[in-house]
Amino acid sequence: MLEPSADEIRDWGNSVTQFMIDYLGGLRDRPVYRHTSSREIRSGLDSKLPIKGIDFDSLLKIFRDTIVPFSRQNAHPRMFGYVQSPGTPIAGFADLLASTLNANLTIWRSAPAPVELERLTIDWIRQILGFNAEAGGLFVSGGSMANLAALAAARQTKEHSLGHLRMYASSATHFSITKAVALLGIGRENMQNVAVDEHFKMRMDDLVAKITADTEAGYVPFCVVANAGTVDTGAVDPLREIREVANRFELWMHVDGSYGAFAILARSARKSFAGMEQADSIALDPHKWLYLPVDVGCVIYRDPEIARATFAHEAEYTRMFGEEADEAFVCWDYGPELSRRFRALKVWMLLKGVGLDRLSAAIESNLACARHLESMVQASDDFEMAAPVELSIFCFRHVPAQFRNESPEAIDAFNERLLVASQRDGSSYLSNATLGGRFALRGCVLNYRTTLRDMEILLDDLRRVAKSLRNRA
Ligand SMILES: Cc1ncc(COP(=O)(O)O)c(C=O)c1O
């Protein structure tokens, strides 16, 4: 098993490929989610410490019978919860190849071609976003790590001894930013929540007022974080205006584009992102809107030298001899990790194999699905929107006739029960958001398999589950 024969490898590969074919072929017929418990799952797993190994077929059988049915089916076309990509077969094969080669992308010398492929792919992403030619970055584990790395670089630009650093981000910002601020020692209390307008976008007047008041009080404003697609509603902050304010007060501008930035590939959404290319840093997640499987996030710095000043570390055991320029590229100079898997392979295989035209069309289709849902909700008399649709996230509530005269609290409580019941039902899967203090059902279309018809099925599912809830009450 540790070193299988060629025949064994072929047999394992054939079995795994057959599983993939059957699984993807039957995806639409599976429930997105099956309610279960820790006890039920554990009862299907042998918990004894394995002293002797078992054969590959038995391992695959446990995966097929116990792991797969009790997983949320993230590739299902009606998996609308959170910000979940479906993965794609080409990336599944890329991950297999990356693990087979087991390249470790620490420095160019350790993995010359893989590092070169990462730099090439990062440069393609830079071009997609419209950043300057000098911009560069790294693949990291996800958006959270990309945000952390970018904020570490931002912190480098201000003198800490002058006073407490202050950072600004809208109240709709993802919690990974708050976490980064805490981990970097800046302190959660030094992250200022800027108010949002009725479209859940950062309010410029509040941003300027907060920076001005902090400066007068002796704080050191150092960074403003703009959202290119908030996690709750998909709102894109006014990026150009934020850049102007950042320039005026000499702040670093970081964009959290983990969810939304790749929607710049869709013609109908492109204008929302004007100014994004002027950011000092951006966090992206190819494992969201490039449909790739986890984990692959990406951080890009407008001036990578600032990242180098933040992360470079010269230890004797890592010293390089006799190498120059490109071949002396040190990955750990640009981010917090040392050992890094070959994430670039799946990004490269996707971009090169699928091509931007087809990716743009898929993202455009996701946007159309969210807009279709919004139109259906607006035309209905039993649903209401809770936020405008800007990208592919939609927030709404079910308000059947009997609830129309009920209090907002009663409608929220009913929708909360509906969310849980519909997740257990398994035909469609939503998550939730709290908007203006009220509960909302929330969905995000992030799957090239999702069709307009799936959006109709979603509303039908909710009506059906709501009816059964009312009948039970
Ligand atoms: C806007 C935004 N930022 C950051 C993140 C964190 O990304 P990750 O889960 O890849 O760490 C998310 C995750 O959903 C997100 O939506």
Tab-separated table of C-alpha atoms and ligand atoms in Angstrom:
chain	number	residue	atom	x	y	z
A	1	MET	CA	0.000	0.000	0.000
A	2	LEU	CA	2.827	2.433	0.729
A	3	GLU	CA	4.353	1.787	-2.684
A	4	PRO	CA	1.661	0.162	-4.827
A	5	SER	CA	2.491	-1.637	-8.068
A	6	ALA	CA	1.706	-0.115	-11.454
A	7	ASP	CA	-1.336	-2.416	-11.760
A	8	GLU	CA	-2.607	-1.378	-8.347
A	9	ILE	CA	-2.224	2.314	-9.179
A	10	ARG	CA	-4.163	1.738	-12.416
A	11	ASP	CA	-6.939	-0.119	-10.558
A	12	TRP	CA	-7.203	2.553	-7.858
A	13	GLY	CA	-7.268	5.278	-10.486
A	14	ASN	CA	-9.989	3.522	-12.476
A	15	SER	CA	-12.122	3.038	-9.355
A	16	VAL	CA	-11.710	6.673	-8.323
A	17	THR	CA	-12.503	7.930	-11.830
A	18	GLN	CA	-15.594	5.705	-11.938
A	19	PHE	CA	-16.684	7.142	-8.592
A	20	MET	CA	-16.238	10.661	-9.967
A	21	ILE	CA	-18.314	9.860	-13.066
A	22	ASP	CA	-21.139	8.300	-11.019
A	23	TYR	CA	-21.067	11.028	-8.385
A	24	LEU	CA	-21.178	13.953	-10.780
A	25	GLY	CA	-23.717	12.201	-12.999
A	26	GLY	CA	-26.119	11.699	-10.092
A	27	LEU	CA	-25.530	15.010	-8.346
A	28	ARG	CA	-28.887	16.609	-9.176
A	29	ASP	CA	-30.747	13.641	-7.698
A	30	ARG	CA	-29.005	13.824	-4.344
A	31	PRO	CA	-30.239	15.951	-1.450
A	32	VAL	CA	-27.923	18.928	-1.005
A	33	TYR	CA	-27.833	18.137	2.680
A	34	ARG	CA	-28.818	15.213	4.824
A	35	HIS	CA	-29.579	15.833	8.467
A	36	THR	CA	-27.343	13.664	10.611
A	37	SER	CA	-25.494	13.489	13.908
A	38	SER	CA	-21.970	12.913	15.085
A	39	ARG	CA	-23.111	9.580	16.563
A	40	GLU	CA	-24.601	8.377	13.260
A	41	ILE	CA	-21.419	9.199	11.336
A	42	ARG	CA	-19.132	7.679	13.964
A	43	SER	CA	-21.189	4.479	13.924
A	44	GLY	CA	-20.146	3.986	10.282
A	45	LEU	CA	-16.445	4.482	11.043
A	46	ASP	CA	-14.210	1.949	12.730
A	47	SER	CA	-12.607	3.994	15.519
A	48	LYS	CA	-9.945	1.453	16.537
A	49	LEU	CA	-6.357	2.552	15.963
A	50	PRO	CA	-5.488	0.810	12.657
A	51	ILE	CA	-2.516	-1.453	13.325
A	52	LYS	CA	-2.898	-3.430	10.098
A	53	GLY	CA	-3.994	-1.659	6.946
A	54	ILE	CA	-6.963	-2.495	4.708
A	55	ASP	CA	-7.154	-2.619	0.925
A	56	PHE	CA	-7.933	0.374	-1.273
A	57	ASP	CA	-11.374	-0.894	-2.350
A	58	SER	CA	-12.453	-1.035	1.293
A	59	LEU	CA	-11.202	2.513	1.864
A	60	LEU	CA	-13.091	3.730	-1.179
A	61	LYS	CA	-16.225	1.928	-0.016
A	62	ILE	CA	-16.117	3.751	3.338
A	63	PHE	CA	-15.623	7.043	1.495
A	64	ARG	CA	-18.558	6.284	-0.840
A	65	ASP	CA	-20.973	4.924	1.777
A	66	THR	CA	-20.155	6.895	4.909
A	67	ILE	CA	-18.365	10.083	3.950
A	68	VAL	CA	-20.137	11.150	0.763
A	69	PRO	CA	-23.799	10.813	1.849
A	70	PHE	CA	-23.099	12.635	5.107
A	71	SER	CA	-21.330	15.541	3.443
A	72	ARG	CA	-23.047	18.676	2.214
A	73	GLN	CA	-23.039	18.349	-1.575
A	74	ASN	CA	-21.244	21.584	-2.397
A	75	ALA	CA	-21.215	20.857	-6.127
A	76	HIS	CA	-25.030	20.597	-6.259
A	77	PRO	CA	-26.624	23.291	-8.450
A	78	ARG	CA	-28.940	24.379	-5.605
A	79	MET	CA	-26.235	24.710	-2.962
A	80	PHE	CA	-26.755	28.439	-2.331
A	81	GLY	CA	-25.381	28.667	1.224
A	82	TYR	CA	-22.418	30.810	2.286
A	83	VAL	CA	-19.872	31.453	-0.519
A	84	GLN	CA	-19.341	27.923	-1.709
A	85	SER	CA	-17.701	26.918	-4.955
A	86	PRO	CA	-18.601	23.612	-6.604
A	87	GLY	CA	-15.092	22.516	-7.594
A	88	THR	CA	-14.481	21.241	-11.090
A	89	PRO	CA	-13.120	17.940	-12.439
A	90	ILE	CA	-10.097	19.562	-14.074
A	91	ALA	CA	-9.043	20.857	-10.661
A	92	GLY	CA	-9.677	17.452	-9.100
A	93	PHE	CA	-7.153	15.992	-11.512
A	94	ALA	CA	-4.802	18.945	-10.967
A	95	ASP	CA	-4.873	18.332	-7.207
A	96	LEU	CA	-4.062	14.663	-7.816
A	97	LEU	CA	-1.117	15.628	-10.006
A	98	ALA	CA	0.062	18.299	-7.549
A	99	SER	CA	0.044	15.776	-4.711
A	100	THR	CA	1.808	13.210	-6.896
A	101	LEU	CA	4.621	15.637	-7.705
A	102	ASN	CA	4.466	16.960	-4.142
A	103	ALA	CA	6.288	20.147	-5.026
A	104	ASN	CA	6.923	22.398	-2.040
A	105	LEU	CA	6.811	26.031	-3.185
A	106	THR	CA	9.096	27.719	-0.691
A	107	ILE	CA	11.646	29.256	-3.048
A	108	TRP	CA	12.310	29.071	-6.794
A	109	ARG	CA	15.179	26.611	-6.285
A	110	SER	CA	12.949	24.143	-4.388
A	111	ALA	CA	10.380	23.941	-7.172
A	112	PRO	CA	11.564	25.840	-10.254
A	113	ALA	CA	8.747	25.079	-12.691
A	114	PRO	CA	5.928	25.094	-10.107
A	115	VAL	CA	7.085	28.494	-8.757
A	116	GLU	CA	7.364	29.795	-12.310
A	117	LEU	CA	3.834	28.548	-13.015
A	118	GLU	CA	2.581	30.288	-9.861
A	119	ARG	CA	4.217	33.560	-10.896
A	120	LEU	CA	2.765	33.266	-14.386
A	121	THR	CA	-0.722	32.526	-13.063
A	122	ILE	CA	-0.564	35.309	-10.497
A	123	ASP	CA	0.366	37.613	-13.352
A	124	TRP	CA	-2.685	36.470	-15.339
A	125	ILE	CA	-4.848	37.301	-12.325
A	126	ARG	CA	-3.134	40.681	-12.059
A	127	GLN	CA	-4.053	41.332	-15.697
A	128	ILE	CA	-7.652	40.219	-15.149
A	129	LEU	CA	-7.919	42.769	-12.333
A	130	GLY	CA	-6.117	45.523	-14.257
A	131	PHE	CA	-3.338	46.082	-11.686
A	132	ASN	CA	-0.023	47.718	-12.672
A	133	ALA	CA	2.680	45.520	-14.210
A	134	GLU	CA	4.837	45.613	-11.051
A	135	ALA	CA	2.093	44.164	-8.852
A	136	GLY	CA	2.623	40.640	-7.608
A	137	GLY	CA	1.661	38.226	-4.909
A	138	LEU	CA	1.108	34.648	-3.872
A	139	PHE	CA	-1.417	31.890	-3.594
A	140	VAL	CA	-2.396	31.281	0.019
A	141	SER	CA	-4.893	28.992	1.732
A	142	GLY	CA	-7.897	31.302	1.327
A	143	GLY	CA	-9.363	34.778	1.650
A	144	SER	CA	-8.743	34.928	5.400
A	145	MET	CA	-5.034	34.315	4.956
A	146	ALA	CA	-4.896	36.765	2.041
A	147	ASN	CA	-6.535	39.455	4.195
A	148	LEU	CA	-4.108	38.743	7.033
A	149	ALA	CA	-1.068	38.968	4.758
A	150	ALA	CA	-2.256	42.193	3.126
A	151	LEU	CA	-3.013	43.885	6.446
A	152	ALA	CA	0.386	42.845	7.788
A	153	ALA	CA	1.937	44.661	4.815
A	154	ALA	CA	-0.335	47.669	5.374
A	155	ARG	CA	0.752	47.902	9.001
A	156	GLN	CA	4.357	48.050	7.863
A	157	THR	CA	3.750	51.449	6.259
A	158	LYS	CA	3.015	53.419	9.434
A	159	GLU	CA	5.122	54.238	12.420
A	160	HIS	CA	3.519	52.419	15.350
A	161	SER	CA	5.211	54.425	18.092
A	162	LEU	CA	3.274	57.602	17.234
A	163	GLY	CA	0.003	56.293	18.625
A	164	HIS	CA	-2.559	53.512	18.257
A	165	LEU	CA	-3.077	52.462	14.655
A	166	ARG	CA	-6.635	52.721	13.357
A	167	MET	CA	-8.236	50.801	10.494
A	168	TYR	CA	-11.549	51.482	8.733
A	169	ALA	CA	-13.955	49.011	7.170
A	170	SER	CA	-17.678	49.005	6.622
A	171	SER	CA	-19.917	47.301	9.151
A	172	ALA	CA	-20.646	44.677	6.439
A	173	THR	CA	-17.021	43.517	6.307
A	174	HIS	CA	-16.170	39.821	6.686
A	175	PHE	CA	-15.003	38.699	10.128
A	176	SER	CA	-11.625	37.573	8.762
A	177	ILE	CA	-10.651	41.263	8.675
A	178	THR	CA	-11.483	41.709	12.360
A	179	LYS	CA	-9.607	38.525	13.126
A	180	ALA	CA	-6.559	39.764	11.186
A	181	VAL	CA	-6.589	43.039	13.091
A	182	ALA	CA	-6.622	41.105	16.361
A	183	LEU	CA	-3.890	38.654	15.279
A	184	LEU	CA	-1.634	41.475	14.078
A	185	GLY	CA	-1.791	43.066	17.506
A	186	ILE	CA	-3.555	46.164	16.216
A	187	GLY	CA	-6.508	45.331	18.436
A	188	ARG	CA	-10.157	44.764	17.543
A	189	GLU	CA	-10.991	48.036	19.255
A	190	ASN	CA	-8.898	49.850	16.639
A	191	MET	CA	-11.026	48.636	13.771
A	192	GLN	CA	-13.606	51.333	13.086
A	193	ASN	CA	-16.913	50.124	11.676
A	194	VAL	CA	-17.956	52.608	9.025
A	195	ALA	CA	-21.717	52.945	8.471
A	196	VAL	CA	-23.319	51.639	5.268
A	197	ASP	CA	-26.023	53.211	3.104
A	198	GLU	CA	-29.312	51.624	2.033
A	199	HIS	CA	-27.396	49.553	-0.541
A	200	PHE	CA	-25.071	48.211	2.184
A	201	LYS	CA	-22.115	50.142	0.718
A	202	MET	CA	-19.624	52.107	2.788
A	203	ARG	CA	-20.732	55.689	3.483
A	204	MET	CA	-18.017	58.146	2.508
A	205	ASP	CA	-19.203	60.857	4.892
A	206	ASP	CA	-18.902	58.485	7.846
A	207	LEU	CA	-15.480	57.256	6.682
A	208	VAL	CA	-14.117	60.812	6.468
A	209	ALA	CA	-15.715	61.805	9.787
A	210	LYS	CA	-14.188	58.805	11.571
A	211	ILE	CA	-10.696	59.344	10.126
A	212	THR	CA	-10.828	63.056	10.990
A	213	ALA	CA	-12.016	62.476	14.546
A	214	ASP	CA	-9.367	59.789	15.122
A	215	THR	CA	-6.584	62.005	13.811
A	216	GLU	CA	-7.681	64.815	16.111
A	217	ALA	CA	-7.746	62.386	19.023
A	218	GLY	CA	-4.117	61.339	18.382
A	219	TYR	CA	-4.707	57.960	16.706
A	220	VAL	CA	-2.759	56.933	13.592
A	221	PRO	CA	-5.129	55.983	10.770
A	222	PHE	CA	-3.268	53.528	8.513
A	223	CYS	CA	-5.651	51.532	6.356
A	224	VAL	CA	-9.103	51.414	4.832
A	225	VAL	CA	-10.595	48.101	3.742
A	226	ALA	CA	-13.051	48.197	0.851
A	227	ASN	CA	-15.330	45.316	-0.070
A	228	ALA	CA	-15.553	44.070	-3.635
A	229	GLY	CA	-18.615	42.046	-2.746
A	230	THR	CA	-19.679	41.841	0.891
A	231	VAL	CA	-20.414	38.410	2.261
A	232	ASP	CA	-23.961	39.325	3.357
A	233	THR	CA	-25.409	41.074	0.323
A	234	GLY	CA	-22.664	41.174	-2.326
A	235	ALA	CA	-22.442	44.977	-2.183
A	236	VAL	CA	-19.366	46.528	-3.793
A	237	ASP	CA	-18.134	49.590	-1.911
A	238	PRO	CA	-17.473	52.820	-3.904
A	239	LEU	CA	-13.894	51.864	-4.737
A	240	ARG	CA	-12.846	55.020	-6.608
A	241	GLU	CA	-14.084	57.278	-3.849
A	242	ILE	CA	-12.394	55.158	-1.207
A	243	ARG	CA	-9.129	55.461	-3.146
A	244	GLU	CA	-9.491	59.254	-3.121
A	245	VAL	CA	-10.069	59.315	0.630
A	246	ALA	CA	-7.131	56.926	1.157
A	247	ASN	CA	-4.914	59.266	-0.884
A	248	ARG	CA	-6.131	62.328	0.999
A	249	PHE	CA	-5.310	60.819	4.395
A	250	GLU	CA	-2.313	58.744	3.224
A	251	LEU	CA	-3.892	55.405	4.053
A	252	TRP	CA	-3.270	51.971	2.583
A	253	MET	CA	-6.283	50.792	0.591
A	254	HIS	CA	-6.971	47.077	0.843
A	255	VAL	CA	-9.776	45.442	-1.114
A	256	ASP	CA	-11.410	42.282	0.154
A	257	GLY	CA	-12.431	40.744	-3.159
A	258	SER	CA	-12.578	37.204	-1.786
A	259	TYR	CA	-16.165	36.728	-2.839
A	260	GLY	CA	-16.763	39.172	-5.660
A	261	ALA	CA	-13.626	40.379	-7.433
A	262	PHE	CA	-13.599	37.731	-10.178
A	263	ALA	CA	-17.014	39.000	-11.298
A	264	ILE	CA	-14.980	41.680	-13.063
A	265	LEU	CA	-14.836	39.015	-15.790
A	266	ALA	CA	-18.574	39.483	-16.419
A	267	ARG	CA	-19.363	42.407	-18.690
A	268	SER	CA	-22.569	43.309	-16.864
A	269	ALA	CA	-20.772	43.667	-13.514
A	270	ARG	CA	-17.510	45.234	-14.626
A	271	LYS	CA	-18.402	48.843	-13.906
A	272	SER	CA	-18.931	48.099	-10.198
A	273	PHE	CA	-15.215	47.374	-9.892
A	274	ALA	CA	-13.845	50.621	-11.331
A	275	GLY	CA	-10.997	51.754	-9.069
A	276	MET	CA	-10.267	48.273	-7.711
A	277	GLU	CA	-7.025	48.197	-9.724
A	278	GLN	CA	-5.789	51.209	-7.714
A	279	ALA	CA	-5.789	49.338	-4.405
A	280	ASP	CA	-2.534	48.781	-2.529
A	281	SER	CA	-3.506	45.164	-1.956
A	282	ILE	CA	-6.327	42.794	-2.734
A	283	ALA	CA	-7.491	39.466	-1.300
A	284	LEU	CA	-9.044	37.037	-3.765
A	285	ASP	CA	-10.366	33.515	-3.619
A	286	PRO	CA	-10.021	31.367	-6.723
A	287	HIS	CA	-11.753	28.756	-4.556
A	288	LYS	CA	-14.883	30.879	-4.712
A	289	TRP	CA	-15.745	32.480	-8.057
A	290	LEU	CA	-13.220	30.640	-10.176
A	291	TYR	CA	-15.163	27.529	-9.096
A	292	LEU	CA	-12.025	25.787	-7.794
A	293	PRO	CA	-12.010	23.371	-4.880
A	294	VAL	CA	-10.516	24.563	-1.572
A	295	ASP	CA	-7.909	25.575	-0.812
A	296	VAL	CA	-6.631	28.403	-2.920
A	297	GLY	CA	-6.753	32.072	-1.996
A	298	CYS	CA	-4.581	34.796	-3.467
A	299	VAL	CA	-3.035	38.037	-2.242
A	300	ILE	CA	-1.775	40.688	-4.642
A	301	TYR	CA	0.271	43.723	-3.604
A	302	ARG	CA	0.579	46.803	-5.784
A	303	ASP	CA	4.148	47.175	-4.529
A	304	PRO	CA	5.473	43.734	-3.583
A	305	GLU	CA	8.566	45.343	-2.023
A	306	ILE	CA	6.424	46.434	0.930
A	307	ALA	CA	5.382	42.815	1.434
A	308	ARG	CA	9.033	41.815	1.315
A	309	ALA	CA	9.858	44.311	4.029
A	310	THR	CA	7.096	42.695	6.085
A	311	PHE	CA	7.753	38.999	5.612
A	312	ALA	CA	11.388	38.521	4.557
A	313	HIS	CA	13.399	36.498	6.996
A	314	GLU	CA	16.937	35.373	6.539
A	315	ALA	CA	17.888	32.353	8.548
A	316	GLU	CA	21.198	30.593	7.995
A	317	TYR	CA	19.470	27.321	7.068
A	318	THR	CA	17.520	29.048	4.281
A	319	ARG	CA	20.371	31.109	2.861
A	320	MET	CA	20.717	30.889	-0.921
A	321	PHE	CA	23.996	30.718	-2.724
A	322	GLY	CA	24.949	32.034	-6.114
A	323	GLU	CA	21.502	32.844	-7.469
A	324	GLU	CA	20.205	36.061	-8.871
A	325	ALA	CA	17.051	37.877	-9.873
A	326	ASP	CA	14.205	35.585	-10.976
A	327	GLU	CA	15.880	32.388	-9.852
A	328	ALA	CA	16.385	33.858	-6.374
A	329	PHE	CA	12.630	34.358	-5.879
A	330	VAL	CA	11.701	33.577	-2.291
A	331	CYS	CA	8.013	32.796	-1.755
A	332	TRP	CA	8.108	33.253	2.012
A	333	ASP	CA	9.180	36.874	1.505
A	334	TYR	CA	5.622	37.676	0.383
A	335	GLY	CA	3.430	35.856	2.872
A	336	PRO	CA	3.331	34.069	6.216
A	337	GLU	CA	3.744	30.450	5.043
A	338	LEU	CA	6.924	28.437	4.451
A	339	SER	CA	5.835	25.024	3.085
A	340	ARG	CA	3.172	25.570	0.431
A	341	ARG	CA	1.421	23.035	-1.776
A	342	PHE	CA	1.293	23.427	-5.558
A	343	ARG	CA	-1.977	25.392	-5.600
A	344	ALA	CA	-1.051	27.137	-8.817
A	345	LEU	CA	-1.481	23.965	-10.865
A	346	LYS	CA	-5.257	23.888	-10.535
A	347	VAL	CA	-5.565	27.622	-11.185
A	348	TRP	CA	-3.342	27.340	-14.253
A	349	MET	CA	-5.133	24.234	-15.560
A	350	LEU	CA	-8.497	25.935	-15.127
A	351	LEU	CA	-7.506	29.215	-16.798
A	352	LYS	CA	-5.549	27.574	-19.597
A	353	GLY	CA	-7.933	24.651	-20.088
A	354	VAL	CA	-11.272	26.429	-19.809
A	355	GLY	CA	-10.256	29.906	-20.965
A	356	LEU	CA	-11.553	33.292	-19.906
A	357	ASP	CA	-14.429	33.363	-22.405
A	358	ARG	CA	-16.139	30.369	-20.844
A	359	LEU	CA	-15.403	31.496	-17.287
A	360	SER	CA	-16.844	34.940	-18.029
A	361	ALA	CA	-19.974	33.347	-19.482
A	362	ALA	CA	-20.395	31.146	-16.397
A	363	ILE	CA	-20.063	34.122	-14.035
A	364	GLU	CA	-22.484	36.120	-16.198
A	365	SER	CA	-24.951	33.257	-15.953
A	366	ASN	CA	-24.624	33.218	-12.136
A	367	LEU	CA	-25.429	36.935	-12.086
A	368	ALA	CA	-28.447	36.314	-14.303
A	369	CYS	CA	-29.699	33.613	-11.913
A	370	ALA	CA	-29.581	36.001	-8.943
A	371	ARG	CA	-31.357	38.718	-10.947
A	372	HIS	CA	-34.002	36.195	-12.042
A	373	LEU	CA	-34.647	35.324	-8.416
A	374	GLU	CA	-34.948	39.026	-7.577
A	375	SER	CA	-37.473	39.600	-10.395
A	376	MET	CA	-39.539	36.599	-9.332
A	377	VAL	CA	-39.553	37.762	-5.715
A	378	GLN	CA	-40.560	41.282	-6.743
A	379	ALA	CA	-43.368	39.926	-8.915
A	380	SER	CA	-44.650	37.601	-6.175
A	381	ASP	CA	-47.037	38.422	-3.337
A	382	ASP	CA	-45.488	36.009	-0.841
A	383	PHE	CA	-41.777	36.947	-0.922
A	384	GLU	CA	-39.943	40.243	-0.359
A	385	MET	CA	-36.350	41.275	-1.062
A	386	ALA	CA	-34.257	42.284	1.960
A	387	ALA	CA	-31.418	43.862	-0.065
A	388	PRO	CA	-30.776	44.832	-3.674
A	389	VAL	CA	-28.953	42.266	-5.827
A	390	GLU	CA	-25.637	43.640	-7.067
A	391	LEU	CA	-23.689	40.459	-7.869
A	392	SER	CA	-24.879	36.883	-7.268
A	393	ILE	CA	-26.003	37.120	-3.626
A	394	PHE	CA	-29.714	37.476	-2.894
A	395	CYS	CA	-31.339	38.207	0.472
A	396	PHE	CA	-35.069	37.865	0.898
A	397	ARG	CA	-37.938	36.730	3.151
A	398	HIS	CA	-40.990	34.566	2.739
A	399	VAL	CA	-44.122	36.435	3.796
A	400	PRO	CA	-47.147	34.244	3.030
A	401	ALA	CA	-50.627	35.799	3.208
A	402	GLN	CA	-51.241	34.835	6.842
A	403	PHE	CA	-48.051	36.644	7.924
A	404	ARG	CA	-48.677	39.889	6.084
A	405	ASN	CA	-50.080	41.667	9.135
A	406	GLU	CA	-47.688	40.089	11.603
A	407	SER	CA	-44.862	41.958	13.357
A	408	PRO	CA	-41.343	41.966	11.837
A	409	GLU	CA	-40.267	39.769	14.775
A	410	ALA	CA	-42.885	37.132	13.943
A	411	ILE	CA	-41.929	37.180	10.246
A	412	ASP	CA	-38.246	36.844	11.163
A	413	ALA	CA	-38.950	33.942	13.522
A	414	PHE	CA	-40.989	32.194	10.826
A	415	ASN	CA	-38.179	32.639	8.263
A	416	GLU	CA	-35.654	31.306	10.729
A	417	ARG	CA	-37.720	28.147	11.168
A	418	LEU	CA	-38.147	27.971	7.400
A	419	LEU	CA	-34.381	28.135	6.873
A	420	VAL	CA	-33.708	25.221	9.214
A	421	ALA	CA	-36.592	23.155	7.808
A	422	SER	CA	-35.573	23.774	4.191
A	423	GLN	CA	-31.961	22.821	4.909
A	424	ARG	CA	-33.234	19.570	6.391
A	425	ASP	CA	-35.563	19.089	3.428
A	426	GLY	CA	-32.447	18.963	1.241
A	427	SER	CA	-33.744	20.056	-2.171
A	428	SER	CA	-32.189	23.548	-1.973
A	429	TYR	CA	-29.769	24.966	0.569
A	430	LEU	CA	-29.697	28.590	1.762
A	431	SER	CA	-27.889	30.315	4.604
A	432	ASN	CA	-28.914	33.509	6.381
A	433	ALA	CA	-27.963	37.124	7.028
A	434	THR	CA	-28.975	39.774	9.534
A	435	LEU	CA	-29.708	43.023	7.734
A	436	GLY	CA	-30.712	46.141	9.613
A	437	GLY	CA	-31.378	43.962	12.656
A	438	ARG	CA	-33.727	41.680	10.723
A	439	PHE	CA	-33.398	38.056	9.679
A	440	ALA	CA	-33.075	37.303	5.962
A	441	LEU	CA	-32.786	34.141	3.915
A	442	ARG	CA	-29.582	34.446	1.928
A	443	GLY	CA	-28.326	32.681	-1.156
A	444	CYS	CA	-25.253	32.955	-3.355
A	445	VAL	CA	-25.057	31.566	-6.894
A	446	LEU	CA	-21.508	30.369	-7.396
A	447	ASN	CA	-21.919	27.263	-9.515
A	448	TYR	CA	-21.661	26.911	-13.305
A	449	ARG	CA	-24.329	24.161	-13.083
A	450	THR	CA	-27.041	26.443	-11.657
A	451	THR	CA	-29.793	27.407	-14.105
A	452	LEU	CA	-32.700	29.868	-14.089
A	453	ARG	CA	-34.944	26.852	-13.510
A	454	ASP	CA	-33.052	26.105	-10.263
A	455	MET	CA	-34.043	29.547	-8.991
A	456	GLU	CA	-37.691	28.710	-9.664
A	457	ILE	CA	-37.310	25.353	-7.901
A	458	LEU	CA	-35.822	27.205	-4.912
A	459	LEU	CA	-38.939	29.356	-4.468
A	460	ASP	CA	-41.189	26.318	-4.973
A	461	ASP	CA	-39.168	24.406	-2.364
A	462	LEU	CA	-39.566	27.232	0.133
A	463	ARG	CA	-43.326	27.455	-0.474
A	464	ARG	CA	-43.688	23.692	-0.052
A	465	VAL	CA	-41.601	23.534	3.140
A	466	ALA	CA	-43.342	26.628	4.581
A	467	LYS	CA	-46.726	25.031	3.978
A	468	SER	CA	-45.709	21.866	5.792
A	469	LEU	CA	-44.413	23.999	8.687
A	470	ARG	CA	-47.771	25.806	8.919
A	471	ASN	CA	-49.680	22.542	8.730
A	472	ARG	CA	-47.576	21.187	11.591
A	473	ALA	CA	-48.106	24.305	13.760
B	1	LIG	C1	-15.942	38.695	1.633
B	1	LIG	C2	-15.170	37.554	2.208
B	1	LIG	N1	-13.938	37.767	2.707
B	1	LIG	C3	-13.203	36.777	3.233
B	1	LIG	C4	-13.687	35.488	3.292
B	1	LIG	C5	-12.841	34.406	3.887
B	1	LIG	O1	-12.395	33.545	2.875
B	1	LIG	P1	-11.840	32.075	3.201
B	1	LIG	O2	-13.034	31.287	3.660
B	1	LIG	O3	-11.314	31.608	1.898
B	1	LIG	O4	-10.808	32.199	4.245
B	1	LIG	C6	-14.977	35.228	2.819
B	1	LIG	C7	-15.551	33.874	2.913
B	1	LIG	O5	-16.678	33.637	2.591
B	1	LIG	C8	-15.731	36.280	2.239
B	1	LIG	O6	-16.956	36.080	1.732
